Tab-separated table of C-alpha atoms in Angstrom:
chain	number	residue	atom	x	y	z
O	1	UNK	CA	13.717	25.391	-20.656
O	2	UNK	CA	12.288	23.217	-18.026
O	3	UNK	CA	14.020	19.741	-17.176
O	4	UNK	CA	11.177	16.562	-16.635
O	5	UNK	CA	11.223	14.666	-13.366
O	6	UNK	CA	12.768	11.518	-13.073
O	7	UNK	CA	9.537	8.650	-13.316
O	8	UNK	CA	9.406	6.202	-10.553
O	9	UNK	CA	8.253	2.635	-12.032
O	10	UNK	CA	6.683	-0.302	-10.427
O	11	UNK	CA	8.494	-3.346	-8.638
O	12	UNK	CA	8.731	-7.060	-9.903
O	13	UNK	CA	6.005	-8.041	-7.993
O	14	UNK	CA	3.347	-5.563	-9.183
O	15	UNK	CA	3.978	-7.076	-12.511
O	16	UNK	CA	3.918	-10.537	-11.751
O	17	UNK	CA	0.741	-10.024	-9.961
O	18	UNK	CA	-0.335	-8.344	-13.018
O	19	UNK	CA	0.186	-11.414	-15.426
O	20	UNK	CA	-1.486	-13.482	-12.655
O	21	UNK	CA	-4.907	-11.340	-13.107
O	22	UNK	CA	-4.393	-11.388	-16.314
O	23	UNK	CA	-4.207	-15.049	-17.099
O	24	UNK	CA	-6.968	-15.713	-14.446
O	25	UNK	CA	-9.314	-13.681	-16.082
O	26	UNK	CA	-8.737	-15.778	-18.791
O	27	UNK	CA	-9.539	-18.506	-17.795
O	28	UNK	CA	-12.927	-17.023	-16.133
O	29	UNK	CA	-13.412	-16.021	-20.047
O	30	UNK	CA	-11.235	-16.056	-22.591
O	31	UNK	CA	-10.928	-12.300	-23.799
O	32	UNK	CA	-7.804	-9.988	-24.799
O	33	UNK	CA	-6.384	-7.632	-22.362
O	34	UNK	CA	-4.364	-4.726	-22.852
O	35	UNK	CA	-4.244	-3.752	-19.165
O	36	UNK	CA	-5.394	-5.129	-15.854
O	37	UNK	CA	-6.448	-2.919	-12.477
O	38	UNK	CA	-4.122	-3.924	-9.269
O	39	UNK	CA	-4.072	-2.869	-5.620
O	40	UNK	CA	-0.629	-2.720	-4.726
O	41	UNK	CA	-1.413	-2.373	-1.379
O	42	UNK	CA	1.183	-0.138	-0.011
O	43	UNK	CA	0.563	2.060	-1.238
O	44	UNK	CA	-2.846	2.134	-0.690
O	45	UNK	CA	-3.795	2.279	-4.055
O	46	UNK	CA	-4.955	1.110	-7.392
O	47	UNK	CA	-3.013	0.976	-10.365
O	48	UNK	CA	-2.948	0.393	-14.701
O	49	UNK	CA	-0.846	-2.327	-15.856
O	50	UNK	CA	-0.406	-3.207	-18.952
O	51	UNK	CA	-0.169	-6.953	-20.783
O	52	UNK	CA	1.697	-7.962	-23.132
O	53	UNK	CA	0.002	-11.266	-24.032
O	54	UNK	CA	-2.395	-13.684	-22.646
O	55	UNK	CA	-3.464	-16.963	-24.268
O	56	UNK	CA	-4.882	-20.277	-23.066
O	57	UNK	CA	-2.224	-23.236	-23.342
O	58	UNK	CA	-4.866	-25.529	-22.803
O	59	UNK	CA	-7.953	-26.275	-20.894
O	60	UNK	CA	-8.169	-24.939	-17.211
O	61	UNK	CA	-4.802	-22.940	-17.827
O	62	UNK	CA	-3.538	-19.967	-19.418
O	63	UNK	CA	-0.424	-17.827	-19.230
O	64	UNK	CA	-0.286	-14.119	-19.238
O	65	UNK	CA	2.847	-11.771	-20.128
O	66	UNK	CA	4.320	-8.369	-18.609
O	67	UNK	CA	7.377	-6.505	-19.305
O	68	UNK	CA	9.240	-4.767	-16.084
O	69	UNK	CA	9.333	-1.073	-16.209
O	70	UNK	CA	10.985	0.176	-12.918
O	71	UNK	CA	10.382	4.095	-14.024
O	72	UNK	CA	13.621	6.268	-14.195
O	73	UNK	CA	15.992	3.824	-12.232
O	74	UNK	CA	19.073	1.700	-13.028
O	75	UNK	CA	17.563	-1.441	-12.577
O	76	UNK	CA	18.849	-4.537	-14.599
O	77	UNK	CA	15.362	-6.469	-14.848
O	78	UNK	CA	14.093	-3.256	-17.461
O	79	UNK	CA	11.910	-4.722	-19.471
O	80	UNK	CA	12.288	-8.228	-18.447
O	81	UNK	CA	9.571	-10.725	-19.366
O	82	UNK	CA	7.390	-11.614	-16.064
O	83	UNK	CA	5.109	-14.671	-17.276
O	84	UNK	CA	2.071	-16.342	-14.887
O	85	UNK	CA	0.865	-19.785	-15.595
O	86	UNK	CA	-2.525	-19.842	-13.662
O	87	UNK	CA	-4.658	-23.342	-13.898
O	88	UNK	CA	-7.593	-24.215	-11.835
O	89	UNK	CA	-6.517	-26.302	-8.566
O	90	UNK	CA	-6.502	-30.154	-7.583
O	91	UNK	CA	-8.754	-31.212	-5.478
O	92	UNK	CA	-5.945	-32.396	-2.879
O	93	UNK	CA	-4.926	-28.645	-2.973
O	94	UNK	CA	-6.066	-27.361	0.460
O	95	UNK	CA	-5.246	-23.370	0.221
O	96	UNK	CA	-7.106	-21.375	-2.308
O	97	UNK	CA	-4.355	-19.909	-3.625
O	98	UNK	CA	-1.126	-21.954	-4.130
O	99	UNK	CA	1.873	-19.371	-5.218
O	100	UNK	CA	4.683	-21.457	-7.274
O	101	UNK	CA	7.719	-20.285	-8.311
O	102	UNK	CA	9.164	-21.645	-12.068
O	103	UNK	CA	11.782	-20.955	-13.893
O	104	UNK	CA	14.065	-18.073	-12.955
O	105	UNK	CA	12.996	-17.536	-9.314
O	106	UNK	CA	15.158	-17.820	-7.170
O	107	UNK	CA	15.250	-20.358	-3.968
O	108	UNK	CA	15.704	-19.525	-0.351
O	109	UNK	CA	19.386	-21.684	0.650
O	110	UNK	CA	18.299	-20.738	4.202
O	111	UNK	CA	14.819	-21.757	3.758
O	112	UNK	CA	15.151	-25.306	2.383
O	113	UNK	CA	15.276	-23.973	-1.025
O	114	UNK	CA	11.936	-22.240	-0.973
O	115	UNK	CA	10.727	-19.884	-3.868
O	116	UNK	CA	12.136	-16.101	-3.007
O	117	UNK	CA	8.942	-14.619	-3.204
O	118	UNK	CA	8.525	-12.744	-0.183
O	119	UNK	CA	5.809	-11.127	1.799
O	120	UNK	CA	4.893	-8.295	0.231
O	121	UNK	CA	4.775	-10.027	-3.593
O	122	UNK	CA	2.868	-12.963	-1.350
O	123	UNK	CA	0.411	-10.717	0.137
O	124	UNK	CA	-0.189	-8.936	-3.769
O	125	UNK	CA	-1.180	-12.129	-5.030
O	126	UNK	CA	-3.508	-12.966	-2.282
O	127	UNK	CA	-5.430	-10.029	-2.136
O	128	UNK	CA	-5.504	-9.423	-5.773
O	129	UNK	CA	-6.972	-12.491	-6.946
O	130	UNK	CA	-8.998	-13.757	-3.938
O	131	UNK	CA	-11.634	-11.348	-5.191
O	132	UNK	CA	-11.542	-13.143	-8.114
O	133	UNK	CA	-12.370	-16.226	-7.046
O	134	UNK	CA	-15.601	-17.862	-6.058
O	135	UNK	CA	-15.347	-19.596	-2.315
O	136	UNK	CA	-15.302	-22.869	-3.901
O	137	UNK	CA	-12.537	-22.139	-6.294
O	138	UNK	CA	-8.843	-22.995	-6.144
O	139	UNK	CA	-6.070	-22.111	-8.399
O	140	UNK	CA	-2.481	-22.510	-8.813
O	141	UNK	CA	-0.438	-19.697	-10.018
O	142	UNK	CA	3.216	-20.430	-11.307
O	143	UNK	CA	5.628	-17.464	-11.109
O	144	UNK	CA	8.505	-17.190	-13.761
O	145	UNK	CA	11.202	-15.007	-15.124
O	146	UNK	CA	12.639	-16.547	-17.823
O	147	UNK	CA	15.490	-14.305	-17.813
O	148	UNK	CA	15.963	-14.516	-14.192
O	149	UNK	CA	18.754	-16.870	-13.775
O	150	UNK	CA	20.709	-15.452	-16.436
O	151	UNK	CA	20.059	-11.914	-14.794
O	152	UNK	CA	21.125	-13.177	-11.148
O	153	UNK	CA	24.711	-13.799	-12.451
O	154	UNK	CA	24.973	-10.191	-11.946
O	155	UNK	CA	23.626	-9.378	-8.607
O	156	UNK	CA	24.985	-10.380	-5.250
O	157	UNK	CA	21.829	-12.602	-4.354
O	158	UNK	CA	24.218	-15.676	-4.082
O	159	UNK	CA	25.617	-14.190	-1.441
O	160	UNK	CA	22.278	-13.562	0.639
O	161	UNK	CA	21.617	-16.925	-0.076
O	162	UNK	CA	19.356	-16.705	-3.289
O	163	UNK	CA	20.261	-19.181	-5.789
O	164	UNK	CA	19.556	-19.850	-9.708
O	165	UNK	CA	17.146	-17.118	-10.184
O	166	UNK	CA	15.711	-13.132	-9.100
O	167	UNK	CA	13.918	-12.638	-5.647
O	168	UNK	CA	10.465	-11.001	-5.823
O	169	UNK	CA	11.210	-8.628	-3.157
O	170	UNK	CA	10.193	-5.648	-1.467
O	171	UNK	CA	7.819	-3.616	0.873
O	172	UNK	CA	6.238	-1.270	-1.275
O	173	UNK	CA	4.652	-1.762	-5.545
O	174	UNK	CA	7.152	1.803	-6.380
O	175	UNK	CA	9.703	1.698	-7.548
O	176	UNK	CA	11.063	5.011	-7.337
O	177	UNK	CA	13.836	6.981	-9.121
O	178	UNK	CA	17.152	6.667	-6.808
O	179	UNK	CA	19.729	7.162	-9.298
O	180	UNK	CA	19.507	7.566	-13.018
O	181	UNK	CA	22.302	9.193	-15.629
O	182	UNK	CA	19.529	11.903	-15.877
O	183	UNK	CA	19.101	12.553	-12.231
O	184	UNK	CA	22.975	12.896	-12.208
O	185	UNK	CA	22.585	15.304	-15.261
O	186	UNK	CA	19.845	17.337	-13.412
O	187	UNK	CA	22.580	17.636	-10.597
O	188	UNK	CA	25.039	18.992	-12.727
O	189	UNK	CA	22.876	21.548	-14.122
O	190	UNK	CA	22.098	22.839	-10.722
O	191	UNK	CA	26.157	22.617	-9.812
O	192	UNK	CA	26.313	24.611	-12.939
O	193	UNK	CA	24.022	27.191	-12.245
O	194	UNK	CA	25.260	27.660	-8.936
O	195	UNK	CA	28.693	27.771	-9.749
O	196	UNK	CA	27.405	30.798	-12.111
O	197	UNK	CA	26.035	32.651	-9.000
O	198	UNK	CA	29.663	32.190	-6.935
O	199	UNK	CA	31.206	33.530	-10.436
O	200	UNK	CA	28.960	36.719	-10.506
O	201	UNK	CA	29.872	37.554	-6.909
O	202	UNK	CA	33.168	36.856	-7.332
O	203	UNK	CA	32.939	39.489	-10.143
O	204	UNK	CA	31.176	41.952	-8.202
O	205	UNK	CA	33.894	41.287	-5.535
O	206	UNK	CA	36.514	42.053	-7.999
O	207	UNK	CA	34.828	45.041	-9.352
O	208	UNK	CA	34.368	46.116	-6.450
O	209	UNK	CA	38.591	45.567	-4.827
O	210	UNK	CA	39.546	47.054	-8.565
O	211	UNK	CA	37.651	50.426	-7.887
O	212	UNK	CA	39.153	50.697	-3.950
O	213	UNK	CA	42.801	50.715	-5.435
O	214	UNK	CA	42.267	52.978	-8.148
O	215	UNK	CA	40.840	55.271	-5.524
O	216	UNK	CA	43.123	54.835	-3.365
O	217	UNK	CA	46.115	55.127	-6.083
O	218	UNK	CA	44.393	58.651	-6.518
O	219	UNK	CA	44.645	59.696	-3.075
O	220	UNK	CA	47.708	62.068	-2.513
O	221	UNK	CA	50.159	61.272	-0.756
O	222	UNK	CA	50.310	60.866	3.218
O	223	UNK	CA	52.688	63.603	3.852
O	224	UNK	CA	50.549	66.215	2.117
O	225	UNK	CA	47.947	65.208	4.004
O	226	UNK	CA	49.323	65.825	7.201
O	227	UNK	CA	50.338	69.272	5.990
O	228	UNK	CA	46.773	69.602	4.642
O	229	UNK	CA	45.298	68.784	7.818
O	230	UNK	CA	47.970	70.702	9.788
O	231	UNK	CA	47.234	74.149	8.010
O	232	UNK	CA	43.452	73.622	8.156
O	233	UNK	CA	43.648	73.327	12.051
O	234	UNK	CA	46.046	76.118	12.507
O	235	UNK	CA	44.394	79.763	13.435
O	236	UNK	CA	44.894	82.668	11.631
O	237	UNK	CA	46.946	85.767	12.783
């Protein structure tokens, strides 16, 4: 019987860059998606992920829907709703792509309450849906996890100065298995079988210590073997 490996997942980011494609496509032309190709940049490659929902909420926006799946890891935002609100930019708006975050983000104390969504979920965005976008174009994309500030009550982020909502954070779009009630299983089988292996040698060992003092219970005893080895040395007449 052969034990599966644990999965690694994705990170928050990957899926709210995801939902951002999603809904962006959208409004290029209204369609239904049941998956969306993403870059996640480190590393460098491309990636399946799949929608949940997209829809229109009216004209020159839609919003888009993914579900968190961090693979085989202990994670509490499993399965966690990741929406994007993307709508066509002002004309005041001077980048191309303006990166919001709504509800359930969390703000930066330390960074006059800026969204936490940090570099590498930054960088995602841009790369993923410049290529998207004519030169001319502009849009507006609107991050939120509507579970997030419910779900921050148990982390520590208060106390890295993240308030009322999750960070988008990390280096890398894997999220990869660090420690999972069947990784600690899989260790126990090993433990296990290698606790079998000391028990066979300490079984051979026994064996082995039984036989020397039932041979040596079967010697006789030392003065007869001094007499023994006396009379074999002595000459004859």
């Amino acid at each position: 019987m052969t034990n599966s490996s644990p999965q690694s997942g994705y990170t928050l980011p990957v899926f709210a860059c995801a939902s951002a494609i999603a809904a962006l496509k959208w409004l290029r032309q209204p369609q239904s998606l049941n998956t969306v190709l993403l870059d996640l940049i480190s590393p460098p490659e491309t990636v399946e992920i799949p929608i949940d929902q997209v829809a229109g909420i009216r004209e020159g926006m839609a919003l888009a829907i993914t579900h968190s799946n961090p693979g085989d890891n202990l994670d509490i935002t499993r399965n966690t709703p990741i929406w994007a609100v993307v709508e066509w930019g002002q004309s005041d708006q001077i980048e191309q792509i303006r990166i919001v975050g709504g509800e359930g983000i969390g703000r930066r104390v330390n960074a006059e309450g800026k969204a936490a969504i940090y570099d590498y979920g930054q960088q995602l965005l841009q790369k993923n849906l410049t290529h998207l976008l004519a030169p001319n174009e502009k849009i507006q994309v609107t991050i939120i996890l509507p579970e997030g500030r419910k779900l921050a009550e148990r982390t520590s982020n208060a106390a890295f100065g993240i308030v009322e909502g999750l960070s988008l954070l990390g280096t890398t779009g894997i999220s990869q298995p660090l420690s999972v009630p069947d990784q600690l299983d899989l260790y126990r089988q090993e433990l296990q079988q290698k606790c079998q292996k000391i028990q066979v040698a300490a079984d051979l060992v026994t064996d082995v210590t039984d036989g020397l003092l039932v041979a040596i219970e079967t010697l006789p005893p030392t003065d007869n073997l001094s007499v023994i080895s006396a009379t074999s040395v002595t000459p004859s007449a």
